[in-house]
PDB file of C-alpha atoms in Angstrom:
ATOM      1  CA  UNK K   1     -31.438 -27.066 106.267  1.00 41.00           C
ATOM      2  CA  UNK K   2     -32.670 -25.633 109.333  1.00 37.00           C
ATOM      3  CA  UNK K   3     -33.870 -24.684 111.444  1.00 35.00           C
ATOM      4  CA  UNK K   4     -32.583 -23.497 114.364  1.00 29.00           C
ATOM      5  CA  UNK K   5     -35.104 -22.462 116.600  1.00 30.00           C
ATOM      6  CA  UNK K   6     -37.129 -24.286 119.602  1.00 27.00           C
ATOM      7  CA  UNK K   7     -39.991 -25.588 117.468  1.00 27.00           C
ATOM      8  CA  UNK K   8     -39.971 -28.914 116.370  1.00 28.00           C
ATOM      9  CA  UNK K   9     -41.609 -31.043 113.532  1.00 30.00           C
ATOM     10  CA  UNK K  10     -43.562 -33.521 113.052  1.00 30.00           C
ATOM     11  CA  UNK K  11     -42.855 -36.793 114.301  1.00 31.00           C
ATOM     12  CA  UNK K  12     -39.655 -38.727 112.714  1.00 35.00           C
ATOM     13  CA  UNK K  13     -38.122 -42.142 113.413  1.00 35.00           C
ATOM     14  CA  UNK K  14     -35.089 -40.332 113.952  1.00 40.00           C
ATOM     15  CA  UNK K  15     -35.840 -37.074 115.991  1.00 45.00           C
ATOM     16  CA  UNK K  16     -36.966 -33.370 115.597  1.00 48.00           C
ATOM     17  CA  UNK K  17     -35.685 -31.245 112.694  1.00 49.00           C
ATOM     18  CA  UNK K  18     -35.187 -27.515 113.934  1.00 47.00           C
ATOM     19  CA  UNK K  19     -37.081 -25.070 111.957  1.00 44.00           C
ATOM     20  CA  UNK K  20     -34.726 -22.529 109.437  1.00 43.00           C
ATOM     21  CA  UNK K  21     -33.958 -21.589 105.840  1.00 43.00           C
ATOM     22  CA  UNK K  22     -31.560 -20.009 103.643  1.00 46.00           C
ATOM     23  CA  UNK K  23     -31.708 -17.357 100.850  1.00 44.00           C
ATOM     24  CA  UNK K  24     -30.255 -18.616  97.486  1.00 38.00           C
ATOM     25  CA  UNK K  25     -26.192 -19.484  97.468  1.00 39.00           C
ATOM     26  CA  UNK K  26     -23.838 -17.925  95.573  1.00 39.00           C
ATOM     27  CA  UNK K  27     -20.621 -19.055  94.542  1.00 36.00           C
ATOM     28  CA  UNK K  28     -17.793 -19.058  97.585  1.00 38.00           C
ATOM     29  CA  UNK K  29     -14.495 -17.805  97.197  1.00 40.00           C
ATOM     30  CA  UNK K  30     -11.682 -19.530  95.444  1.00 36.00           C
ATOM     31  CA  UNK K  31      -9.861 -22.524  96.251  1.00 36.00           C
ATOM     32  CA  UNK K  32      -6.509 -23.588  97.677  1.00 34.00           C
ATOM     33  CA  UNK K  33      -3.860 -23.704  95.268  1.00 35.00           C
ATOM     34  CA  UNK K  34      -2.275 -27.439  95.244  1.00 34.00           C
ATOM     35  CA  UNK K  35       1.121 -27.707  96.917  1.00 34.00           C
ATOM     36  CA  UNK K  36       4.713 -27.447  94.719  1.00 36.00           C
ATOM     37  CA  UNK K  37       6.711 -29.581  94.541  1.00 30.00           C
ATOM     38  CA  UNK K  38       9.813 -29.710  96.120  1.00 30.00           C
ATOM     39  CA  UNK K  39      12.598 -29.570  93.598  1.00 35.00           C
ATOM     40  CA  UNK K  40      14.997 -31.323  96.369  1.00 37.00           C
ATOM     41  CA  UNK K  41      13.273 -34.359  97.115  1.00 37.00           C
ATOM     42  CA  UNK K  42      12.572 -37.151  94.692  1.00 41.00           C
ATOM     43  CA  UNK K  43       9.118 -36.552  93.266  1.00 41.00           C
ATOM     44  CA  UNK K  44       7.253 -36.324  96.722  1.00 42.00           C
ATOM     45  CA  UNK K  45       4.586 -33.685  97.037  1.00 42.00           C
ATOM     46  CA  UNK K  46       4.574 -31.331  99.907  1.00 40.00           C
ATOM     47  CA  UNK K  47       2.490 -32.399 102.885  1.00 46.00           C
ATOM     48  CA  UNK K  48      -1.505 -30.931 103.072  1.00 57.00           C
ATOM     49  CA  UNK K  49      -3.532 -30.355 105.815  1.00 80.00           C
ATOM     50  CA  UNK K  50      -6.192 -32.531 106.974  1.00 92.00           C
ATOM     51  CA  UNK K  51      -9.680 -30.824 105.787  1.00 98.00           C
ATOM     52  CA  UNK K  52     -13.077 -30.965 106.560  1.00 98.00           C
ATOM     53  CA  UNK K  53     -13.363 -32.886 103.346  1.00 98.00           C
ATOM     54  CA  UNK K  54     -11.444 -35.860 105.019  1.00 98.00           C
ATOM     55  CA  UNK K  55     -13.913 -38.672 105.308  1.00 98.00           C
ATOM     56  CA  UNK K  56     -13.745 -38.970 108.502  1.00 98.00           C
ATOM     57  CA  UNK K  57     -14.332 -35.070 109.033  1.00 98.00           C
ATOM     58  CA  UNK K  58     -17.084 -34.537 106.451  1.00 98.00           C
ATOM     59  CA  UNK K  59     -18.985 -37.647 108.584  1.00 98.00           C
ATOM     60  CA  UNK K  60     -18.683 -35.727 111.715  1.00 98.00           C
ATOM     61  CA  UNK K  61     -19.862 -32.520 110.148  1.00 98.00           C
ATOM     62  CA  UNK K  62     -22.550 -33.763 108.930  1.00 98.00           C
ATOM     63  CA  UNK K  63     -23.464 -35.838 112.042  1.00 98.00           C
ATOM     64  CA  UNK K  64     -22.639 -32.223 113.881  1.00 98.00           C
ATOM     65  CA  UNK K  65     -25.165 -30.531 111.412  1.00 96.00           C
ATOM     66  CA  UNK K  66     -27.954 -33.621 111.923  1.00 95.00           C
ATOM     67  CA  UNK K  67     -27.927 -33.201 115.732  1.00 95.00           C
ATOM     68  CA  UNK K  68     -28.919 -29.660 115.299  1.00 93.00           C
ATOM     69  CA  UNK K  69     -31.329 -29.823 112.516  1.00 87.00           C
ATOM     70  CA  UNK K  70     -32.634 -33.121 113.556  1.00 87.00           C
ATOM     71  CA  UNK K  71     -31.719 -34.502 117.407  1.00 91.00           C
ATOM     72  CA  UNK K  72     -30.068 -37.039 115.606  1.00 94.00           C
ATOM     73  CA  UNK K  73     -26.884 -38.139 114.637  1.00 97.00           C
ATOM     74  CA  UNK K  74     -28.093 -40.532 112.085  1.00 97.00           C
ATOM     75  CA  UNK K  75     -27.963 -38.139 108.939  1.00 97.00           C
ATOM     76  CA  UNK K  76     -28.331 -40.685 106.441  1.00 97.00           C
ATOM     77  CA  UNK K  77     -32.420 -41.255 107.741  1.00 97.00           C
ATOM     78  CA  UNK K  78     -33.138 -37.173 106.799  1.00 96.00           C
ATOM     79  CA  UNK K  79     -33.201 -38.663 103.175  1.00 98.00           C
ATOM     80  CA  UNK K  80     -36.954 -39.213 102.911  1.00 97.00           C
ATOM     81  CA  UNK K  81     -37.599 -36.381 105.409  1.00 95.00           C
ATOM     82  CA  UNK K  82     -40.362 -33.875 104.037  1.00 97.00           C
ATOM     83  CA  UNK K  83     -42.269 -31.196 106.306  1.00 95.00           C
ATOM     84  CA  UNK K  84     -43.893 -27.534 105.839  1.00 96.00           C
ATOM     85  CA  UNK K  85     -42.275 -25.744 108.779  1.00 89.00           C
ATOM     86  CA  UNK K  86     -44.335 -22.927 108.094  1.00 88.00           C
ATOM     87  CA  UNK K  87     -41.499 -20.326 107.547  1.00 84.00           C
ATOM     88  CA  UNK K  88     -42.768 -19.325 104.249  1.00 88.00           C
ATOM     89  CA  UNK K  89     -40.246 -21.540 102.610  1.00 90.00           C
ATOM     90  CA  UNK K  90     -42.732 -24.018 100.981  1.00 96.00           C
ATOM     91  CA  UNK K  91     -41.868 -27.645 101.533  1.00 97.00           C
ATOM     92  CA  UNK K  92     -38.317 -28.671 103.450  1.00 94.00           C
ATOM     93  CA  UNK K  93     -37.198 -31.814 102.907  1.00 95.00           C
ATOM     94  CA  UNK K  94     -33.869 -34.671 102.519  1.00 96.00           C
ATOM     95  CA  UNK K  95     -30.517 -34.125 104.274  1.00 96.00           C
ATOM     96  CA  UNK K  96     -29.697 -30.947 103.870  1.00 91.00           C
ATOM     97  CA  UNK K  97     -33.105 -29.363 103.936  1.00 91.00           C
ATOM     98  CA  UNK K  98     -33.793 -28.614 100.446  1.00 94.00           C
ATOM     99  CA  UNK K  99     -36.732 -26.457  99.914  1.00 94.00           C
ATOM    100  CA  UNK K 100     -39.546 -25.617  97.104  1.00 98.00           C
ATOM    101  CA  UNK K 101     -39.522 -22.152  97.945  1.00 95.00           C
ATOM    102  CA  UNK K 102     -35.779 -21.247  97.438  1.00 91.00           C
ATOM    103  CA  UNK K 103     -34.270 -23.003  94.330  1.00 94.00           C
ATOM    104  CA  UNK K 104     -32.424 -25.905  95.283  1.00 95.00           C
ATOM    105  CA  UNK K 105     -35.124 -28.231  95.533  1.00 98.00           C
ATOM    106  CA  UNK K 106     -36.305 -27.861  91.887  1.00 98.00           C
ATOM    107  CA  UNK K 107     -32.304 -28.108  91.177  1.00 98.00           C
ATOM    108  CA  UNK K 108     -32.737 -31.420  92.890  1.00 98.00           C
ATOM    109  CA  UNK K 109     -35.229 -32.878  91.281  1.00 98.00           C
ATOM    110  CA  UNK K 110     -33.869 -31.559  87.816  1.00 98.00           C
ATOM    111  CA  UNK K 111     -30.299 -33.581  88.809  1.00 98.00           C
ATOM    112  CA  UNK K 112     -32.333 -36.637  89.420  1.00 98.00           C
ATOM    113  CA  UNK K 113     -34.603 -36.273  86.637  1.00 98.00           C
ATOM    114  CA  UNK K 114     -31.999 -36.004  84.487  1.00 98.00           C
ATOM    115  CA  UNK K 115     -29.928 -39.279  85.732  1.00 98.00           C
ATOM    116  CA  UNK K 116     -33.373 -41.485  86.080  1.00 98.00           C
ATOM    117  CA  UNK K 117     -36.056 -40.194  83.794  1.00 98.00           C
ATOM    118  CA  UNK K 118     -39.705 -41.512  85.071  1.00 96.00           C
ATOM    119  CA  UNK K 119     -38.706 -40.993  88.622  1.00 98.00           C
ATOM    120  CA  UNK K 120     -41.156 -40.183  90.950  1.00 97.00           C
ATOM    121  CA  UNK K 121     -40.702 -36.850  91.305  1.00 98.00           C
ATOM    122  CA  UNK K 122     -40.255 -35.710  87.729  1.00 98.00           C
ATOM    123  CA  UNK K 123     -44.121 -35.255  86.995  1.00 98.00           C
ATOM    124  CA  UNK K 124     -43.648 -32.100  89.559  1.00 98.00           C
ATOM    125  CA  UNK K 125     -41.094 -30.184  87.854  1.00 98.00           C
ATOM    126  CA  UNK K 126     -43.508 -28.024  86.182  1.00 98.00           C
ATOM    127  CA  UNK K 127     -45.134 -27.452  89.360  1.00 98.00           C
ATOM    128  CA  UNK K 128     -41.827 -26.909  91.207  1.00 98.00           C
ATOM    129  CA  UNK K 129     -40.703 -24.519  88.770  1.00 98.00           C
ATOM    130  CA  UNK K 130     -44.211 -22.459  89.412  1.00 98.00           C
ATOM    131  CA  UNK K 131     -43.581 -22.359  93.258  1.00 98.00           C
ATOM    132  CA  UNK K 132     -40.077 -21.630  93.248  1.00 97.00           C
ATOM    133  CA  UNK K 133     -39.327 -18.676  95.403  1.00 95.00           C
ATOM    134  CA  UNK K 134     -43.308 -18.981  96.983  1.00 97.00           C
ATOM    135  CA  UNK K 135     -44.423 -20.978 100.234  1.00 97.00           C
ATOM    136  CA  UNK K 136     -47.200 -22.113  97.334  1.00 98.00           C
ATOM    137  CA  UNK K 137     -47.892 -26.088  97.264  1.00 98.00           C
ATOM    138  CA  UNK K 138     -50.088 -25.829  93.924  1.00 98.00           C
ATOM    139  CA  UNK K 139     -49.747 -28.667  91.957  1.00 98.00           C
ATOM    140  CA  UNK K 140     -47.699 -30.712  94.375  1.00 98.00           C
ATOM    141  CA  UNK K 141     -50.461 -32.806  95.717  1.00 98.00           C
ATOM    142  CA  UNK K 142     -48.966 -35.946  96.583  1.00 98.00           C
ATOM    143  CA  UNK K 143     -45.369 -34.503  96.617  1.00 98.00           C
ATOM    144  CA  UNK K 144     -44.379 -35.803 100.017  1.00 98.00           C
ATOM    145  CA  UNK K 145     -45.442 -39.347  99.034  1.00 98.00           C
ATOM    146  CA  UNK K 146     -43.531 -39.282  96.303  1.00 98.00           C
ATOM    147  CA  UNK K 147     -40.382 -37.975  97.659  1.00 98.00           C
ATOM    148  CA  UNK K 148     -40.657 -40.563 100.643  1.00 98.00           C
ATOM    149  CA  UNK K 149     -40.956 -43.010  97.891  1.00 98.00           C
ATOM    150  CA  UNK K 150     -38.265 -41.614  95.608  1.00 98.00           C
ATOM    151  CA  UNK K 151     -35.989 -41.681  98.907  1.00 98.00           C
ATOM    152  CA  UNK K 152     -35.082 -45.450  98.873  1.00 98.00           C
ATOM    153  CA  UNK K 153     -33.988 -44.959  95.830  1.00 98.00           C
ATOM    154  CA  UNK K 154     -29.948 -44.761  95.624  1.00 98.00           C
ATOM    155  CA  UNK K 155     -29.761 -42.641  93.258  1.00 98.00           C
ATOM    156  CA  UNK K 156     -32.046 -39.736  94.052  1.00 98.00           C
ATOM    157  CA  UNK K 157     -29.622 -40.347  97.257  1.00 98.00           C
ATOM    158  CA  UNK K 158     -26.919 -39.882  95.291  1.00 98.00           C
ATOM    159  CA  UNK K 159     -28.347 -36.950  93.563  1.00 98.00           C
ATOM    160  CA  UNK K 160     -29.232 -35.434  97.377  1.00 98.00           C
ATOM    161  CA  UNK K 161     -25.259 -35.994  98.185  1.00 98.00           C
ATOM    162  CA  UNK K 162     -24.172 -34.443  95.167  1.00 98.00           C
ATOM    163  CA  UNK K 163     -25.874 -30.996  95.214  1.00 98.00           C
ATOM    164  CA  UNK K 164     -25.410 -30.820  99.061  1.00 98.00           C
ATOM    165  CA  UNK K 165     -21.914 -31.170  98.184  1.00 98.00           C
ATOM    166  CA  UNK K 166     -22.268 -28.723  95.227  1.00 97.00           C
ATOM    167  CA  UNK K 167     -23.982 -26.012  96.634  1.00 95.00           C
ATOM    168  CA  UNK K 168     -23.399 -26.100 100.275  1.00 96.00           C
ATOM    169  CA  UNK K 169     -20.096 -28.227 101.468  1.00 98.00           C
ATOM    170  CA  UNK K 170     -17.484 -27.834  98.963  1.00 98.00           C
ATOM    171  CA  UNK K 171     -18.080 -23.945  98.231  1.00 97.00           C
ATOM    172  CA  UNK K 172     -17.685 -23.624 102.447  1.00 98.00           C
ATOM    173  CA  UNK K 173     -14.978 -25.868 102.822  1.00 98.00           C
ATOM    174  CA  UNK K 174     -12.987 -23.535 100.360  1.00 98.00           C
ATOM    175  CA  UNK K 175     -13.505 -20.844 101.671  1.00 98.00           C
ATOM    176  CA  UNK K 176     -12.355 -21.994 104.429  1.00 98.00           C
ATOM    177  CA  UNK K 177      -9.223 -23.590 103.132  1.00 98.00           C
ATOM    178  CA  UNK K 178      -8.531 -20.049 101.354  1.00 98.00           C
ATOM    179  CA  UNK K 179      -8.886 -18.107 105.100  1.00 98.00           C
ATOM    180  CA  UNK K 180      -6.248 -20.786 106.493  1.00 98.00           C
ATOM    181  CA  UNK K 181      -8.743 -22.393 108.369  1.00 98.00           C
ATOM    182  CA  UNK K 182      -8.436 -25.793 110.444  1.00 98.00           C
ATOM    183  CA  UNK K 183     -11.606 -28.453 110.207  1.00 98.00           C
ATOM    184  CA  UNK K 184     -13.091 -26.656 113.121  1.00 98.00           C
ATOM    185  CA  UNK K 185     -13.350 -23.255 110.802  1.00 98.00           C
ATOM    186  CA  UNK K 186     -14.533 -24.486 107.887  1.00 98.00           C
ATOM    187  CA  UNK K 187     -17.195 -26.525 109.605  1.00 98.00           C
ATOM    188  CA  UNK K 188     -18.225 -23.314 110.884  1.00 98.00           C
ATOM    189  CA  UNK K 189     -17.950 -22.052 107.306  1.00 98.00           C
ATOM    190  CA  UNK K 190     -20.309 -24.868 106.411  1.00 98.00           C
ATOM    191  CA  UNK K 191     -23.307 -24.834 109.101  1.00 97.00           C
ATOM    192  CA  UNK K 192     -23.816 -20.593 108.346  1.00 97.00           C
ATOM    193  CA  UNK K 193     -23.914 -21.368 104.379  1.00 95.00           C
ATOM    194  CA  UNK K 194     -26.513 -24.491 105.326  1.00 92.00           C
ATOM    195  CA  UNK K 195     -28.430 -22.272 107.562  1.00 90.00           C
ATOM    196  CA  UNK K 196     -28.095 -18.609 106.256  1.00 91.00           C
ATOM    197  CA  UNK K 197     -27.251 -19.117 102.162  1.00 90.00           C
ATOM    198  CA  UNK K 198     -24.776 -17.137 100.498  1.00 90.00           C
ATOM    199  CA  UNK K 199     -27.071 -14.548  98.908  1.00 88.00           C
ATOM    200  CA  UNK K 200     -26.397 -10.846  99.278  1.00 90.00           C
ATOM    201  CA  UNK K 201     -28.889 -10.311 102.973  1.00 91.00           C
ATOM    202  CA  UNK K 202     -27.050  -8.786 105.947  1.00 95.00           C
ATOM    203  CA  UNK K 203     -27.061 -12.398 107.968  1.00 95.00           C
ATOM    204  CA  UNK K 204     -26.086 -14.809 104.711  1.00 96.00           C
ATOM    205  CA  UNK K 205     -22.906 -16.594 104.751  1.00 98.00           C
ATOM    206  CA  UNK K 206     -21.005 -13.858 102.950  1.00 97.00           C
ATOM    207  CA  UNK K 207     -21.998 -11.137 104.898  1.00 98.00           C
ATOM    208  CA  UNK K 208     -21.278 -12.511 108.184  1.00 98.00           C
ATOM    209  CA  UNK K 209     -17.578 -13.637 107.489  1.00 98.00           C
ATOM    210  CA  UNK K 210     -17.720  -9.804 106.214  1.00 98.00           C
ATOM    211  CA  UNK K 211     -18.522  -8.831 109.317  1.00 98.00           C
ATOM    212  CA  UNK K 212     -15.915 -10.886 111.132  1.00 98.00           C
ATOM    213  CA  UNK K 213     -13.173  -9.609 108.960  1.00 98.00           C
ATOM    214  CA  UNK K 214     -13.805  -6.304 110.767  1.00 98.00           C
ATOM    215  CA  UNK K 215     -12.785  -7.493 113.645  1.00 98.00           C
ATOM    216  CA  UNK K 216     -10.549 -10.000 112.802  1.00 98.00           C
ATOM    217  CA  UNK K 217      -7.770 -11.492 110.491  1.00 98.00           C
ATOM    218  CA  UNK K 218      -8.119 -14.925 109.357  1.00 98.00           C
ATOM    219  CA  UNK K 219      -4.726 -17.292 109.349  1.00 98.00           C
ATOM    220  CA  UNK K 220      -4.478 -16.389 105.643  1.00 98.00           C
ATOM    221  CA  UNK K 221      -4.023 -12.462 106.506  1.00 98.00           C
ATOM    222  CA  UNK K 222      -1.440 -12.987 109.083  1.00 98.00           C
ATOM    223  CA  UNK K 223      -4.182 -13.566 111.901  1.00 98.00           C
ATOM    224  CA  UNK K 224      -5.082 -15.969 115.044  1.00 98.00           C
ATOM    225  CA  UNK K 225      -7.347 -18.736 114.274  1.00 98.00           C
ATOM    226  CA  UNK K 226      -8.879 -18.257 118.005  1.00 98.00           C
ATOM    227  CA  UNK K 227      -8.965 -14.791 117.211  1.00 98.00           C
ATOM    228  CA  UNK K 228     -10.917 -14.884 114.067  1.00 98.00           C
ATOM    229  CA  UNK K 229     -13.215 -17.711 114.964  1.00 98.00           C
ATOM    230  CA  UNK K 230     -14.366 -16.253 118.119  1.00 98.00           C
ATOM    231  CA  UNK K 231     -15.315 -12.870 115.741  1.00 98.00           C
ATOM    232  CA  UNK K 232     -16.620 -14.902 113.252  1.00 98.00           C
ATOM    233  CA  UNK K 233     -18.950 -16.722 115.739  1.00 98.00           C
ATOM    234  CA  UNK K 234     -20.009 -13.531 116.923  1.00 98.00           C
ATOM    235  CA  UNK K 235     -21.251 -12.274 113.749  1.00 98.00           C
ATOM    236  CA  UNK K 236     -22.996 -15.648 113.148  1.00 98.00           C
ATOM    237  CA  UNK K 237     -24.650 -15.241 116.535  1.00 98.00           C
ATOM    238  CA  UNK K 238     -25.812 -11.770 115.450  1.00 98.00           C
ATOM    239  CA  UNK K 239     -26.773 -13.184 112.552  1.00 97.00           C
ATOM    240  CA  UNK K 240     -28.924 -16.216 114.154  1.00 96.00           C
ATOM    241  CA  UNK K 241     -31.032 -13.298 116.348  1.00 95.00           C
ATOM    242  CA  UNK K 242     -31.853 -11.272 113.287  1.00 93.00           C
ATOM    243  CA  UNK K 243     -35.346 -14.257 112.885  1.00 82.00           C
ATOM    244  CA  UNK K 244     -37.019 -15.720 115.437  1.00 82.00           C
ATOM    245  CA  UNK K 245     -36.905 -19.282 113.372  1.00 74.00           C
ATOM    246  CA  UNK K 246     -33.101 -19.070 113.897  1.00 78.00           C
ATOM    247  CA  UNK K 247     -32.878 -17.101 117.189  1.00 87.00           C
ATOM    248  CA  UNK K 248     -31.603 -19.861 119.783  1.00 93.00           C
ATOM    249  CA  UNK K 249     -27.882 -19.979 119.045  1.00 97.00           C
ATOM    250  CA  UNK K 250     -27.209 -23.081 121.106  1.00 97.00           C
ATOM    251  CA  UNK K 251     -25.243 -24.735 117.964  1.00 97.00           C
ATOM    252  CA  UNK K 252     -23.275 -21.805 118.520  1.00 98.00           C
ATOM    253  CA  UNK K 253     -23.258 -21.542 121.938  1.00 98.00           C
ATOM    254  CA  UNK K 254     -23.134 -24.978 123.512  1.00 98.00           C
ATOM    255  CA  UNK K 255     -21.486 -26.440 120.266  1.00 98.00           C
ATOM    256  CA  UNK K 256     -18.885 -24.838 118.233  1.00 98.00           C
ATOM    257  CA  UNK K 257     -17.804 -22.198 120.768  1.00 98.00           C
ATOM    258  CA  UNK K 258     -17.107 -25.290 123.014  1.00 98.00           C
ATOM    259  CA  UNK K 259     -14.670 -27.180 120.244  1.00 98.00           C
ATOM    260  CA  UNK K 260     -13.438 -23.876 119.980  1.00 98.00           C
ATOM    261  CA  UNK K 261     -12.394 -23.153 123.930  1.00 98.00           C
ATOM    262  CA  UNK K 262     -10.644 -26.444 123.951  1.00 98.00           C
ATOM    263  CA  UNK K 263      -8.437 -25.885 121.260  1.00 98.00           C
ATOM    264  CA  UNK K 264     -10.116 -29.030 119.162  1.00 98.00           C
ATOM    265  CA  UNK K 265      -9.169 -27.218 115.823  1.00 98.00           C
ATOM    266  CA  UNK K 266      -9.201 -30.378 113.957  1.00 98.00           C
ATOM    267  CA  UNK K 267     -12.742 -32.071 115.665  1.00 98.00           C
ATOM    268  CA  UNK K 268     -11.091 -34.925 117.522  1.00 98.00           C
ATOM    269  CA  UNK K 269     -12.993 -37.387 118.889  1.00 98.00           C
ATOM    270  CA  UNK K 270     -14.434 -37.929 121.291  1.00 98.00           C
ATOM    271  CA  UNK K 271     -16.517 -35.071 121.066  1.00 98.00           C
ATOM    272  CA  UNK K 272     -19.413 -33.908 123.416  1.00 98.00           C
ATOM    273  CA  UNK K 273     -22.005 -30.797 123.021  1.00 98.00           C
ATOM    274  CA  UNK K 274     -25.488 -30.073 122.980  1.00 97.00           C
ATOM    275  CA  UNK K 275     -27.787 -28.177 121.079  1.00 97.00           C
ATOM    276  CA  UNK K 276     -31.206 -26.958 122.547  1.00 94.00           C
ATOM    277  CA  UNK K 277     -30.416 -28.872 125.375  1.00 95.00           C
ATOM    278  CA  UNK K 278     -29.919 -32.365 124.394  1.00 96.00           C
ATOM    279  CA  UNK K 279     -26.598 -34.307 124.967  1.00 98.00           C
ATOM    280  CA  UNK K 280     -25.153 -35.859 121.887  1.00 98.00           C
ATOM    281  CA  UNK K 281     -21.570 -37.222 121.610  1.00 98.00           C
ATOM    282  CA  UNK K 282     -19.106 -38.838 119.196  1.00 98.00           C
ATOM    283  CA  UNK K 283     -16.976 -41.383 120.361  1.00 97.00           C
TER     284      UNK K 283
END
């Protein structure tokens, strides 16, 4: 999803989405192996650690990831959002930014297709397949009206939820859980894979925890959290300046490096930060 530089697009009830694209995503690294149990106690498993994929947490994060992509905290109105930004991507579009250009898109409308046959977006998978990996919009006139139309439907929002989930949350969160990350880490885990991709560039998601591993151990290797996170937010920062579309790193800056100097490893409310400038805060 986006879009992380100054320019904005076109007018939205619900704000300005923050032009930016990923390369294709890979798969993420392995998860957490569930907790023994303890052979002393009656049939009680061993405690886990709160995650980003805590309700609660996985509503921030993507309220977090909203206010950057979209000055808005209400992430649930990005599902009939559709816009060229003009970065070569073809058409971006829905909550997480899904694009015509790069793959997930056409896996969308495939997913939806496949759960609600005659939807109004299936006539353009043949088209969508032809554009993939092009900023092309042959064959797709009248896509945007039929994706705005298609979003009031539950389950293409379903289907939306699902492969964000898929292909951009759960393979983050991981990750994150396998580094020994808290819910501030793997959120940070989960806006570079939304932003960058995982695929095998110098600045996707992959390559920049690579490059904070250099630096730093994670939890999992024996290292410090603050330690690790500060290196791995300045990789992502190095990352961010590599295209202008992605070049102001105020979700970095003014966002996640803030949670990060006051020790708010699990993303306690109330929480206040900005992002090119404008205030936003969760209660």
């Amino acid at each position: 999803m986006q879009q992380f530089s100054a320019s904005t697009r076109s007018a939205e009830p619900t704000g300005t989405r923050r032009p930016s694209r990923r390369a294709f995503l890979g798969t993420l690294g392995a998860s957490v192996a569930a907790a023994t149990m303890l052979a002393t106690l009656p049939a009680a498993a061993a405690p886990q650690a709160i995650g980003l994929d805590d309700p609660a947490k996985k509503e921030i994060a993507m309220r977090l990831v909203s206010s950057a992509e979209n000055s808005s905290l209400d992430w649930k109105a990005q599902y009939k959002y559709i816009e060229d930004i003009q970065d070569g991507r073809g058409y971006t579009a829905g909550i997480i930014g899904f694009c015509s250009g790069t793959g997930d898109m056409l896996d969308l409308v495939t997913l939806y297709t496949q759960r609600k046959p005659g939807n109004p977006l299936a006539r353009y998978l043949p088209a969508l397949r032809k554009v993939n990996g092009t900023d092309s919009h042959d064959g797709l006139d009248g896509f945007p009206s039929a994706w705005r139309s298609a979003a009031n439907d539950s389950a293409f929002q379903q289907a939306q939820n699902d492969e964000r989930d898929r292909v951009y949350f759960n393979p983050a969160v991981s990750q994150g859980k396998a580094d020994g990350l808290s819910v501030l880490g793997q959120f940070a885990y989960y806006d570079s894979v939304v932003m960058h991709g995982d695929g095998d560039d110098s600045t996707s998601f992959r390559n920049i925890r690579k490059r904070a591993l250099a630096k730093a151990k994670p939890p999992a290797q024996g290292g410090d959290e603050t330690n690790y996170l500060n290196a791995y937010l300045d990789a992502r920062v190095w990352a961010m300046k590599q295209e202008e579309a992605h070049s102001d790193t105020s979700r970095v800056d003014t966002a996640q490096r803030i949670f990060l100097k006051e020790g708010n490893f699990n993303l306690n409310p109330p929480l206040d930060w900005k992002v090119y400038g404008d205030s936003f805060h969760i209660g």
